C-alpha cells in the first residue's frame, strides 16, 4: 500500500466538520478515483493528504495518514512534497508571468537529477501535451483554460511525484479536451508508474482509467468498488446519500 488514509476526521476553523470519517487505500501504480457531489469533501481529502489544510485553517482532528508505510499527517506540506506527494489543486495555479517552458522548469527545481535527465523529461511533457511545445515561449497567463490545465499537470509531473493528487483536472474544459487530458493522465500512469488519486465530478471520464473508485457523500465513503461493479449500479443513489454500502 503506497497510501493509507485511516479514519480521518477534518474540521475547518474548529467548527465546520468537512470530513466525518474517511478511509482510502491505494496500491503502488494504481489510479484511484474520488467521486461525489459538490461539498462532499473530495478536495478536503486531497488537502489533508498533501498537508495543505493548514493554509485554510483546516485540521485533521482524528485518524492517521500513512505514505509508503510512514505516518505523514503531522508533517508539513513541503516535507510531504519532498517525500513524493504532489497536489494539482482546483483552479490553475501557474506562475502567470512566466512562459510555458519556465513553468515546466520550475517544476523540476526540487529534483537532484542532472540537466540532461531534466531536459529529457521536458521533451516527454511535450509528447504528452504537444500544444505546450507550440506555446513554449508564450507567457502562461495568455494560454486557454485547457492549455493552462495541461501545463499545471505537466509542471507537477516535472516534480516526478510518487503520488499525484489531481483535483478535477477536467473542470471547465470542452468535452473533447477533457477526454484528452484524462487519457494523457492514464498514459503518464502507465509509462512513468506514477500512482494517482484523481478527484472527478465526471464519473464517466474517470472510471474507465481507474483501478478502484470511492464515492464520497457528506464527508464519508458511501461506496468503494471497482469500475466494473460501478457500471452495473445507479450511482446517483450513492451520490445523493440515499444509499451507503457497508464498508
Ligand atoms: N476553507 C474552508 N473553510 C471552511 N469550510 C470549508 C473550506 N473548504 C471547504 N469547506 C467546507 O467543507 C465541505 C467539503 O468541501 P470540499 O471542498 O472538500 O468539497 P468537494 O467535494 O471538493 O466539493 P466540489 O465538488 O464542489 O469541489 C463543504 O461543506 C465546504 O463548504
Ligand atoms: Mg472540490
Coordinates of N, CA and C and ligand atoms in Angstrom, one line a residue:
X1 N 0.8 -1.2 0.0 CA 0.0 0.0 0.0 C 0.9 1.3 0.0
X2 N 0.7 2.1 -1.0 CA 1.5 3.3 -1.0 C 0.9 4.4 -0.2
X3 N -0.5 4.4 -0.2 CA -1.2 5.4 0.7 C -2.3 4.7 1.5
X4 N -2.3 5.1 2.7 CA -3.4 4.5 3.6 C -3.9 5.6 4.5
X5 N -5.1 6.0 4.2 CA -5.8 7.1 4.9 C -6.8 6.3 5.9
X6 N -6.5 6.5 7.2 CA -7.3 5.7 8.2 C -8.2 6.6 9.1
X7 N -9.5 6.4 8.9 CA -10.5 7.0 9.8 C -10.2 8.5 10.0
X8 N -10.0 9.3 9.0 CA -9.8 10.7 9.3 C -11.0 11.5 9.5
X9 N -10.9 12.5 10.3 CA -11.9 13.5 10.5 C -11.3 14.8 10.3
X10 N -12.0 15.8 9.6 CA -11.3 17.1 9.3 C -12.3 18.2 9.7
X11 N -11.8 19.2 10.4 CA -12.6 20.4 10.7 C -11.9 21.6 10.1
X12 N -12.7 22.6 9.6 CA -12.2 23.9 9.3 C -12.6 24.8 10.4
X13 N -11.7 25.7 10.7 CA -11.9 26.7 11.8 C -12.4 26.1 13.1
X14 N -12.1 24.8 13.3 CA -12.6 24.1 14.6 C -14.1 23.9 14.7
X15 N -14.8 24.5 13.7 CA -16.3 24.3 13.8 C -17.0 23.6 12.7
X16 N -16.4 23.7 11.5 CA -17.1 23.1 10.3 C -16.5 21.7 10.1
X17 N -17.4 20.7 10.2 CA -17.0 19.4 10.0 C -17.1 19.0 8.5
X18 N -15.9 18.9 7.9 CA -15.9 18.7 6.4 C -15.8 17.2 6.1
X19 N -15.0 16.5 6.9 CA -14.9 15.0 6.8 C -15.2 14.4 8.1
X20 N -16.1 13.4 8.1 CA -16.5 12.8 9.3 C -15.7 11.6 9.6
X21 N -15.6 10.8 8.5 CA -14.8 9.5 8.7 C -14.5 9.0 7.3
X22 N -13.2 9.1 6.9 CA -12.9 8.6 5.6 C -11.7 7.7 5.6
X23 N -11.8 6.5 4.9 CA -10.7 5.6 4.7 C -10.4 5.4 3.3
X24 N -9.2 5.6 2.9 CA -8.8 5.4 1.5 C -7.5 4.6 1.4
X25 N -7.4 3.6 0.5 CA -6.1 2.9 0.4 C -5.8 2.8 -1.1
X26 N -4.5 3.0 -1.4 CA -4.1 2.9 -2.8 C -2.8 2.1 -2.9
X27 N -2.8 1.2 -3.8 CA -1.6 0.4 -4.1 C -0.7 1.1 -5.1
X28 N 0.5 0.8 -4.9 CA 1.5 1.4 -5.8 C 1.1 1.2 -7.3
X29 N 1.2 2.3 -8.1 CA 0.9 2.2 -9.5 C -0.5 2.3 -9.9
X30 N -1.4 2.4 -8.9 CA -2.8 2.4 -9.3 C -3.3 3.8 -9.6
X31 N -4.5 3.9 -10.3 CA -5.2 5.1 -10.4 C -6.5 4.9 -9.6
X32 N -6.7 5.7 -8.6 CA -7.9 5.6 -7.7 C -8.7 6.9 -7.8
X33 N -10.0 6.8 -8.0 CA -10.8 8.0 -8.2 C -11.7 8.3 -7.0
X34 N -11.8 9.6 -6.7 CA -12.8 10.0 -5.7 C -13.9 10.8 -6.4
X35 N -15.1 10.2 -6.3 CA -16.2 10.8 -6.9 C -17.2 11.3 -5.8
X36 N -18.1 12.2 -6.2 CA -19.1 12.7 -5.3 C -19.6 14.0 -5.6
X37 N -20.7 14.4 -4.9 CA -21.4 15.6 -5.2 C -20.6 16.8 -4.7
X38 N -21.0 18.0 -5.1 CA -20.4 19.3 -4.6 C -20.4 19.3 -3.0
X39 N -19.3 19.7 -2.4 CA -19.3 19.8 -1.0 C -19.2 18.5 -0.2
X40 N -18.9 17.4 -0.9 CA -18.9 16.1 -0.3 C -17.6 15.9 0.6
X41 N -16.6 16.6 0.2 CA -15.3 16.5 1.0 C -14.1 16.0 0.2
X42 N -14.3 16.0 -1.1 CA -13.2 15.4 -2.0 C -11.9 16.3 -2.0
X43 N -12.1 17.6 -2.2 CA -10.9 18.4 -2.2 C -10.3 18.4 -0.8
X44 N -11.1 18.4 0.2 CA -10.6 18.4 1.6 C -9.7 17.2 1.8
X45 N -10.2 16.1 1.3 CA -9.4 14.8 1.4 C -8.0 15.0 0.8
X46 N -7.9 15.6 -0.4 CA -6.6 15.8 -1.1 C -5.8 16.8 -0.3
X47 N -6.4 17.8 0.3 CA -5.7 18.8 1.1 C -5.1 18.1 2.4
X48 N -5.9 17.2 2.9 CA -5.4 16.5 4.1 C -4.2 15.7 3.8
X49 N -4.2 15.0 2.7 CA -3.1 14.1 2.3 C -1.9 15.0 1.9
X50 N -2.1 16.1 1.3 CA -0.9 16.9 0.8 C -0.4 17.8 1.9
X51 N -1.2 18.0 3.0 CA -0.7 18.9 4.1 C -1.1 20.3 3.9
X52 N -1.9 20.6 2.9 CA -2.3 22.0 2.6 C -3.5 22.5 3.3
X53 N -4.0 21.7 4.3 CA -5.2 22.1 5.0 C -5.0 23.3 5.9
X54 N -3.8 23.4 6.4 CA -3.5 24.4 7.4 C -3.7 25.8 6.8
X55 N -3.3 25.9 5.5 CA -3.4 27.2 4.8 C -4.9 27.8 4.9
X56 N -5.8 26.8 5.0 CA -7.3 27.2 5.1 C -7.8 27.0 6.5
X57 N -7.0 27.0 7.5 CA -7.4 26.8 8.8 C -8.2 25.5 9.0
X58 N -7.7 24.5 8.3 CA -8.3 23.2 8.4 C -7.4 22.3 9.2
X59 N -7.9 21.2 9.9 CA -7.1 20.4 10.7 C -7.7 18.9 10.7
X60 N -6.7 18.0 10.6 CA -7.1 16.6 10.8 C -7.2 16.4 12.3
X61 N -8.5 16.1 12.7 CA -8.7 16.0 14.2 C -8.7 14.6 14.7
X62 N -8.8 13.7 13.8 CA -8.8 12.3 14.2 C -8.2 11.4 13.0
X63 N -7.6 10.3 13.3 CA -7.2 9.4 12.3 C -5.7 9.6 11.9
X64 N -5.3 8.8 10.9 CA -3.9 8.8 10.5 C -3.8 8.7 9.0
X65 N -2.6 9.2 8.5 CA -2.4 9.1 7.1 C -1.0 8.5 6.9
X66 N -0.9 7.4 6.2 CA 0.4 6.7 6.0 C 0.8 6.8 4.5
X67 N 2.0 7.1 4.3 CA 2.6 7.1 2.9 C 3.8 6.3 2.9
X68 N 3.8 5.3 2.0 CA 4.9 4.3 2.0 C 5.2 3.8 3.4
X69 N 4.2 3.5 4.1 CA 4.3 2.9 5.5 C 4.7 3.9 6.6
X70 N 5.0 5.1 6.2 CA 5.4 6.1 7.3 C 4.2 7.1 7.5
X71 N 4.0 7.4 8.8 CA 3.0 8.4 9.1 C 3.3 9.8 8.6
X72 N 2.5 10.4 7.9 CA 2.8 11.7 7.3 C 1.8 12.9 7.8
X73 N 0.8 12.5 8.5 CA -0.2 13.5 8.7 C 0.3 14.6 9.7
X74 N 1.4 14.4 10.3 CA 1.9 15.5 11.2 C 3.1 16.3 10.5
X75 N 3.4 15.9 9.2 CA 4.5 16.6 8.5 C 3.9 17.8 7.8
X76 N 4.8 18.8 7.6 CA 4.4 20.0 6.8 C 4.3 19.6 5.3
X77 N 3.6 20.6 4.6 CA 3.4 20.3 3.2 C 4.7 20.2 2.4
X78 N 5.7 20.9 2.7 CA 6.9 20.9 1.9 C 7.6 19.5 2.1
X79 N 7.6 19.1 3.4 CA 8.2 17.7 3.6 C 7.5 16.6 2.9
X80 N 6.1 16.8 2.7 CA 5.4 15.8 2.0 C 5.7 15.8 0.5
X81 N 5.9 17.0 0.0 CA 6.3 17.2 -1.4 C 7.7 16.5 -1.6
X82 N 8.6 16.7 -0.7 CA 9.9 16.1 -0.8 C 9.8 14.6 -0.7
X83 N 8.8 14.1 0.0 CA 8.7 12.6 0.1 C 8.0 12.1 -1.1
X84 N 7.4 12.9 -2.0 CA 6.8 12.5 -3.2 C 5.4 12.6 -3.4
X85 N 4.7 13.4 -2.5 CA 3.3 13.6 -2.6 C 3.1 15.0 -3.2
X86 N 2.5 15.1 -4.4 CA 2.3 16.4 -5.1 C 0.8 16.6 -5.5
X87 N 0.3 17.8 -5.2 CA -1.1 18.1 -5.5 C -1.2 19.1 -6.6
X88 N -2.1 18.7 -7.6 CA -2.6 19.7 -8.6 C -3.9 20.2 -8.1
X89 N -4.0 21.4 -7.5 CA -5.2 21.8 -6.8 C -6.2 22.3 -7.8
X90 N -7.5 22.5 -7.3 CA -8.5 23.1 -8.2 C -8.1 24.5 -8.6
X91 N -8.5 24.9 -9.8 CA -8.0 26.2 -10.3 C -6.6 26.0 -10.8
X92 N -6.2 26.8 -11.7 CA -5.0 26.6 -12.4 C -3.9 27.5 -11.9
X93 N -3.1 26.9 -10.9 CA -2.2 27.7 -10.2 C -0.8 27.8 -11.0
X94 N -0.7 28.7 -11.9 CA 0.5 28.8 -12.7 C 1.3 30.1 -12.2
X95 N 2.5 30.1 -12.6 CA 3.3 31.3 -12.4 C 3.0 32.1 -13.7
X96 N 2.0 33.0 -13.5 CA 1.4 33.6 -14.7 C 2.3 34.4 -15.6
X97 N 3.3 35.1 -15.1 CA 4.1 35.9 -15.9 C 5.3 35.1 -16.5
X98 N 5.4 33.9 -16.1 CA 6.5 33.0 -16.7 C 6.0 32.3 -18.0
X99 N 6.9 32.0 -18.8 CA 6.5 31.2 -20.0 C 6.1 29.8 -19.7
X100 N 5.6 29.1 -20.7 CA 5.3 27.7 -20.5 C 6.5 26.9 -20.1
X101 N 7.6 27.1 -20.9 CA 8.8 26.4 -20.6 C 9.4 26.7 -19.2
X102 N 9.3 28.0 -18.8 CA 9.8 28.4 -17.5 C 9.0 27.7 -16.4
X103 N 7.7 27.6 -16.6 CA 6.8 27.0 -15.6 C 7.2 25.5 -15.5
X104 N 7.5 24.8 -16.6 CA 7.9 23.4 -16.5 C 9.2 23.3 -15.8
X105 N 10.1 24.2 -16.0 CA 11.4 24.1 -15.4 C 11.3 24.3 -13.8
X106 N 10.4 25.2 -13.5 CA 10.2 25.4 -12.0 C 9.8 24.1 -11.4
X107 N 8.9 23.3 -12.1 CA 8.5 22.0 -11.5 C 9.7 21.1 -11.2
X108 N 10.7 21.2 -12.0 CA 11.9 20.3 -11.8 C 12.9 20.8 -10.7
X109 N 12.6 22.0 -10.2 CA 13.7 22.6 -9.3 C 13.9 21.7 -8.0
X110 N 12.9 21.0 -7.6 CA 13.2 20.2 -6.3 C 14.0 18.9 -6.6
X111 N 14.2 18.6 -7.9 CA 14.9 17.4 -8.2 C 16.4 17.5 -8.2
X112 N 17.1 16.4 -7.9 CA 18.5 16.4 -7.9 C 19.1 15.8 -9.2
X113 N 18.2 15.5 -10.1 CA 18.7 14.9 -11.4 C 19.5 15.8 -12.2
X114 N 20.3 15.2 -13.1 CA 21.2 16.1 -14.0 C 20.4 16.9 -15.0
X115 N 21.0 17.9 -15.6 CA 20.3 18.7 -16.5 C 19.8 17.9 -17.7
X116 N 20.6 16.9 -18.1 CA 20.1 16.2 -19.3 C 18.9 15.3 -19.0
X117 N 18.8 14.8 -17.8 CA 17.6 14.0 -17.4 C 16.4 14.9 -17.4
X118 N 16.6 16.1 -16.8 CA 15.5 17.1 -16.8 C 15.1 17.5 -18.2
X119 N 16.0 17.6 -19.0 CA 15.8 18.0 -20.4 C 14.9 16.9 -21.1
X120 N 15.3 15.7 -20.9 CA 14.5 14.6 -21.5 C 13.1 14.6 -21.0
X121 N 12.9 14.9 -19.7 CA 11.6 14.9 -19.1 C 10.8 16.1 -19.7
X122 N 11.4 17.2 -20.0 CA 10.8 18.3 -20.6 C 10.2 17.9 -22.0
X123 N 11.1 17.2 -22.7 CA 10.6 16.7 -24.0 C 9.5 15.8 -23.9
X124 N 9.6 14.9 -22.8 CA 8.5 14.0 -22.6 C 7.2 14.7 -22.4
X125 N 7.2 15.8 -21.6 CA 6.0 16.5 -21.3 C 5.4 17.1 -22.7
X126 N 6.3 17.4 -23.6 CA 5.8 17.9 -24.9 C 5.2 16.8 -25.7
X127 N 5.6 15.6 -25.5 CA 5.0 14.5 -26.2 C 3.6 14.2 -25.6
X128 N 3.5 14.4 -24.3 CA 2.1 14.2 -23.7 C 1.2 15.3 -24.1
X129 N 1.7 16.5 -24.1 CA 0.9 17.7 -24.4 C 1.5 18.5 -25.5
X130 N 1.4 18.1 -26.8 CA 2.1 18.7 -27.9 C 1.8 20.2 -28.0
X131 N 0.6 20.6 -27.6 CA 0.3 22.1 -27.7 C 1.2 22.9 -26.8
X132 N 1.8 22.3 -25.8 CA 2.7 23.1 -24.9 C 4.0 23.4 -25.6
X133 N 4.4 22.5 -26.5 CA 5.6 22.7 -27.2 C 5.4 23.9 -28.2
X134 N 4.2 23.9 -28.8 CA 4.0 25.1 -29.7 C 3.9 26.4 -28.9
X135 N 3.5 26.3 -27.7 CA 3.3 27.5 -26.8 C 4.5 27.7 -25.9
X136 N 5.6 27.0 -26.1 CA 6.7 27.0 -25.1 C 7.2 28.4 -24.7
X137 N 7.2 29.3 -25.6 CA 7.8 30.7 -25.2 C 6.7 31.7 -24.9
X138 N 5.4 31.2 -24.8 CA 4.3 32.1 -24.6 C 4.1 32.2 -23.0
X139 N 3.8 33.4 -22.6 CA 3.5 33.7 -21.2 C 2.3 32.9 -20.8
X140 N 2.4 32.2 -19.7 CA 1.3 31.2 -19.4 C 0.0 31.8 -19.1
X141 N -0.1 33.1 -18.7 CA -1.5 33.7 -18.4 C -2.3 33.9 -19.7
X142 N -1.6 33.8 -20.8 CA -2.3 34.0 -22.1 C -2.7 32.7 -22.7
X143 N -2.5 31.6 -22.0 CA -3.0 30.3 -22.5 C -4.5 30.1 -22.3
X144 N -5.1 29.3 -23.1 CA -6.5 29.0 -22.9 C -6.6 28.1 -21.7
X145 N -7.9 28.0 -21.2 CA -8.1 27.2 -20.0 C -7.6 25.8 -20.0
X146 N -7.8 25.2 -21.2 CA -7.4 23.8 -21.4 C -5.9 23.7 -21.4
X147 N -5.2 24.6 -22.0 CA -3.8 24.6 -22.1 C -3.2 24.9 -20.7
X148 N -3.8 25.8 -20.0 CA -3.3 26.0 -18.6 C -3.4 24.7 -17.7
X149 N -4.5 24.0 -17.9 CA -4.7 22.8 -17.2 C -3.6 21.8 -17.5
X150 N -3.3 21.7 -18.8 CA -2.3 20.7 -19.2 C -0.9 21.2 -18.7
X151 N -0.7 22.5 -18.7 CA 0.6 23.0 -18.1 C 0.7 22.7 -16.6
X152 N -0.3 22.9 -15.9 CA -0.2 22.7 -14.5 C 0.0 21.2 -14.1
X153 N -0.6 20.4 -14.9 CA -0.4 18.9 -14.7 C 1.1 18.6 -15.1
X154 N 1.5 19.1 -16.3 CA 2.9 18.8 -16.8 C 3.9 19.3 -15.8
X155 N 3.7 20.5 -15.3 CA 4.6 21.1 -14.3 C 4.8 20.2 -13.1
X156 N 3.6 19.7 -12.6 CA 3.7 18.8 -11.4 C 4.4 17.5 -11.7
X157 N 4.1 17.0 -12.9 CA 4.8 15.7 -13.3 C 6.4 16.0 -13.4
X158 N 6.7 17.2 -13.7 CA 8.2 17.5 -13.7 C 8.8 17.4 -12.3
X159 N 8.0 17.4 -11.3 CA 8.5 17.2 -9.9 C 8.7 15.7 -9.7
X160 N 8.3 14.8 -10.7 CA 8.3 13.4 -10.6 C 7.8 12.9 -9.2
X161 N 6.5 13.2 -9.0 CA 5.9 12.7 -7.8 C 5.7 11.1 -7.8
X162 N 5.7 10.6 -6.6 CA 5.4 9.2 -6.4 C 3.9 9.0 -6.4
X163 N 3.2 10.0 -5.7 CA 1.8 10.0 -5.6 C 1.3 11.4 -6.1
X164 N 0.5 11.4 -7.2 CA 0.0 12.6 -7.8 C -1.5 12.7 -7.4
X165 N -1.8 13.9 -6.7 CA -3.2 14.1 -6.3 C -3.7 15.1 -7.3
X166 N -4.8 14.8 -8.0 CA -5.3 15.6 -9.0 C -6.8 16.1 -8.7
X167 N -7.0 17.4 -8.5 CA -8.3 17.8 -8.2 C -9.1 18.4 -9.4
X168 N -10.0 17.6 -9.9 CA -10.9 18.0 -11.0 C -10.1 18.5 -12.2
X169 N -9.2 17.7 -12.8 CA -8.5 18.2 -14.0 C -9.4 18.5 -15.2
X170 N -10.6 18.0 -15.2 CA -11.4 18.2 -16.4 C -12.3 19.4 -16.3
X171 N -12.3 20.1 -15.1 CA -13.2 21.2 -14.8 C -13.1 22.3 -15.8
X172 N -14.2 22.6 -16.4 CA -14.3 23.8 -17.3 C -13.7 23.5 -18.7
X173 N -13.3 22.3 -19.0 CA -12.8 22.0 -20.3 C -13.9 21.5 -21.2
X174 N -13.7 21.8 -22.5 CA -14.6 21.3 -23.5 C -14.5 19.7 -23.5
X175 N -15.6 19.0 -23.7 CA -15.6 17.6 -23.6 C -14.4 16.9 -24.3
X176 N -14.1 17.3 -25.5 CA -13.0 16.6 -26.2 C -11.7 16.8 -25.5
X177 N -11.5 18.0 -25.0 CA -10.2 18.4 -24.4 C -10.1 17.6 -23.0
X178 N -11.3 17.6 -22.3 CA -11.3 16.9 -21.0 C -10.9 15.4 -21.2
X179 N -11.5 14.8 -22.3 CA -11.2 13.4 -22.6 C -9.7 13.2 -22.9
X180 N -9.1 14.2 -23.6 CA -7.7 14.1 -24.0 C -6.8 14.2 -22.8
X181 N -7.2 15.1 -21.9 CA -6.4 15.3 -20.6 C -6.4 14.0 -19.8
X182 N -7.6 13.4 -19.7 CA -7.8 12.2 -18.9 C -7.0 11.1 -19.5
X183 N -7.0 11.1 -20.8 CA -6.2 10.0 -21.5 C -4.7 10.2 -21.3
X184 N -4.2 11.4 -21.3 CA -2.8 11.6 -21.0 C -2.5 11.3 -19.6
X185 N -3.4 11.5 -18.7 CA -3.2 11.2 -17.3 C -3.0 9.6 -17.2
X186 N -3.8 8.9 -17.9 CA -3.7 7.5 -17.9 C -2.3 7.1 -18.5
X187 N -1.9 7.8 -19.6 CA -0.6 7.4 -20.2 C 0.6 7.7 -19.2
X188 N 0.5 8.8 -18.5 CA 1.5 9.1 -17.5 C 1.6 8.0 -16.5
X189 N 0.5 7.6 -16.0 CA 0.4 6.5 -15.0 C 1.1 5.2 -15.6
X190 N 0.7 4.9 -16.8 CA 1.2 3.7 -17.5 C 2.7 3.7 -17.7
X191 N 3.2 4.9 -18.3 CA 4.6 5.0 -18.7 C 5.5 5.3 -17.6
X192 N 5.1 6.2 -16.6 CA 6.0 6.6 -15.6 C 5.8 5.8 -14.3
X193 N 4.7 5.1 -14.2 CA 4.3 4.3 -13.0 C 3.8 5.2 -11.8
X194 N 3.5 6.4 -12.2 CA 3.0 7.4 -11.1 C 1.7 6.9 -10.6
X195 N 1.6 6.8 -9.2 CA 0.3 6.4 -8.6 C -0.5 7.7 -8.5
X196 N -1.8 7.6 -8.8 CA -2.6 8.8 -9.0 C -3.9 8.7 -8.1
X197 N -4.2 9.7 -7.4 CA -5.5 9.8 -6.7 C -6.2 11.0 -7.4
X198 N -7.3 10.6 -8.1 CA -8.0 11.5 -9.0 C -9.4 11.9 -8.5
X199 N -9.6 13.2 -8.3 CA -10.9 13.7 -7.9 C -11.6 14.1 -9.2
X200 N -12.8 13.6 -9.4 CA -13.6 14.0 -10.6 C -15.1 14.0 -10.3
X201 N -15.7 15.0 -10.9 CA -17.2 15.1 -10.9 C -17.7 14.1 -11.9
X202 N -16.9 14.0 -13.0 CA -17.4 13.2 -14.1 C -17.0 11.8 -14.0
X203 N -17.9 10.9 -13.5 CA -17.6 9.5 -13.3 C -17.3 8.8 -14.6
X204 N -18.0 9.2 -15.7 CA -17.8 8.6 -17.0 C -16.4 8.8 -17.5
X205 N -15.8 9.9 -17.2 CA -14.4 10.1 -17.6 C -13.4 9.3 -16.7
X206 N -13.7 9.4 -15.4 CA -12.7 8.8 -14.5 C -12.7 7.3 -14.4
X207 N -13.9 6.7 -14.4 CA -14.0 5.3 -14.2 C -13.2 4.4 -15.1
X208 N -13.2 4.7 -16.5 CA -12.5 3.8 -17.4 C -11.0 3.7 -17.2
X209 N -10.4 4.7 -16.5 CA -8.9 4.6 -16.3 C -8.6 4.3 -14.9
X210 N -9.6 4.0 -14.0 CA -9.4 3.7 -12.6 C -9.3 2.3 -12.3
X211 N -8.5 1.9 -11.3 CA -8.5 0.6 -10.8 C -9.6 0.4 -9.7
X212 N -9.9 1.5 -9.1 CA -10.8 1.5 -8.0 C -11.4 2.9 -7.8
X213 N -12.6 3.0 -7.2 CA -13.2 4.3 -7.0 C -14.0 4.4 -5.7
X214 N -14.0 5.6 -5.2 CA -14.8 5.8 -4.0 C -15.8 6.9 -4.3
X215 N -17.0 6.7 -3.8 CA -18.0 7.8 -3.8 C -18.0 8.4 -2.4
X216 N -17.8 9.7 -2.3 CA -17.8 10.4 -1.1 C -19.1 11.1 -0.9
X217 N -19.8 11.0 0.2 CA -21.0 11.7 0.5 C -21.0 12.3 1.9
X218 N -21.2 13.6 2.0 CA -21.2 14.2 3.3 C -20.0 13.7 4.2
X219 N -18.8 13.8 3.6 CA -17.7 13.5 4.4 C -17.5 12.1 4.8
X220 N -18.2 11.2 4.1 CA -18.0 9.7 4.4 C -17.9 8.9 3.1
X221 N -17.3 7.8 3.2 CA -17.3 6.9 2.0 C -18.7 6.2 1.9
X222 N -19.4 6.5 0.8 CA -20.7 5.9 0.6 C -20.5 4.6 -0.2
X223 N -19.5 4.5 -1.0 CA -19.2 3.3 -1.8 C -17.8 3.2 -2.2
X224 N -17.2 2.0 -2.1 CA -15.9 1.8 -2.6 C -15.9 0.5 -3.5
X225 N -15.6 0.6 -4.7 CA -15.8 -0.5 -5.6 C -14.9 -0.4 -6.8
X226 N -15.0 -1.4 -7.7 CA -14.2 -1.4 -9.0 C -15.1 -0.7 -10.0
X227 N -14.5 -0.2 -11.1 CA -15.3 0.5 -12.1 C -16.3 -0.5 -12.7
X228 N -15.9 -1.8 -12.9 CA -16.8 -2.8 -13.5 C -18.1 -2.9 -12.6
X229 N -17.9 -2.9 -11.3 CA -19.1 -3.1 -10.4 C -19.9 -1.8 -10.5
X230 N -19.2 -0.7 -10.5 CA -20.0 0.6 -10.5 C -20.8 0.8 -11.8
X231 N -20.3 0.2 -12.9 CA -21.1 0.4 -14.1 C -22.5 -0.3 -14.0
X232 N -22.6 -1.3 -13.1 CA -23.8 -2.0 -13.0 C -24.9 -1.4 -12.1
X233 N -24.5 -0.4 -11.4 CA -25.4 0.2 -10.4 C -25.7 1.7 -10.7
X234 N -26.8 2.2 -10.1 CA -27.2 3.6 -10.2 C -26.4 4.4 -9.2
X235 N -25.4 5.1 -9.6 CA -24.5 5.8 -8.7 C -25.2 7.0 -8.0
X236 N -26.3 7.4 -8.6 CA -26.9 8.6 -8.1 C -27.4 8.4 -6.6
X237 N -27.9 7.2 -6.4 CA -28.3 6.9 -5.0 C -27.2 7.1 -4.0
X238 N -26.0 6.8 -4.4 CA -24.8 7.0 -3.5 C -24.4 8.4 -3.5
X239 N -24.4 9.1 -4.6 CA -24.0 10.5 -4.7 C -24.9 11.3 -3.7
X240 N -26.2 11.0 -3.8 CA -27.2 11.8 -3.0 C -27.4 11.3 -1.6
X241 N -26.7 10.2 -1.2 CA -26.7 9.8 0.2 C -27.9 8.9 0.5
X242 N -28.6 8.5 -0.6 CA -29.8 7.6 -0.3 C -29.4 6.2 0.0
X243 N -28.2 5.8 -0.5 CA -27.7 4.5 -0.2 C -26.3 4.6 0.3
X244 N -25.9 3.7 1.1 CA -24.5 3.6 1.6 C -24.1 2.1 1.7
X245 N -23.0 1.7 1.1 CA -22.6 0.3 1.2 C -22.0 0.1 2.6
X246 N -22.1 -1.1 3.1 CA -21.4 -1.4 4.4 C -19.9 -1.5 4.1
X247 N -19.2 -0.6 4.7 CA -17.7 -0.6 4.4 C -17.0 -0.8 5.7
Ligands
LIG1 N1 -11.6 26.7 3.6 C1 -12.7 26.3 4.0 N2 -13.3 26.8 5.2 C2 -14.4 26.4 5.7 N3 -15.2 25.4 5.1 C3 -14.7 24.8 4.0 C4 -13.4 25.2 3.4 N4 -13.2 24.4 2.3 C5 -14.3 23.6 2.3 N5 -15.1 23.8 3.3 C6 -16.4 23.0 3.5 O1 -16.1 21.7 3.6 C7 -17.0 20.8 2.9 C8 -16.3 20.0 1.9 O2 -15.7 20.8 0.9 P1 -14.8 20.3 -0.3 O3 -14.2 21.5 -0.9 O4 -13.9 19.3 0.3 O5 -15.9 19.6 -1.2 P2 -15.7 18.9 -2.7 O6 -16.2 17.5 -2.5 O7 -14.3 19.1 -3.1 O8 -16.8 19.8 -3.5 P3 -16.7 20.3 -5.0 O9 -17.1 19.1 -5.9 O10 -17.7 21.4 -5.1 O11 -15.3 20.8 -5.3 C9 -18.0 21.8 2.3 O12 -19.1 21.8 3.2 C10 -17.3 23.1 2.3 O13 -18.2 24.2 2.5
LIG2 MG1 -13.5 20.2 -4.7

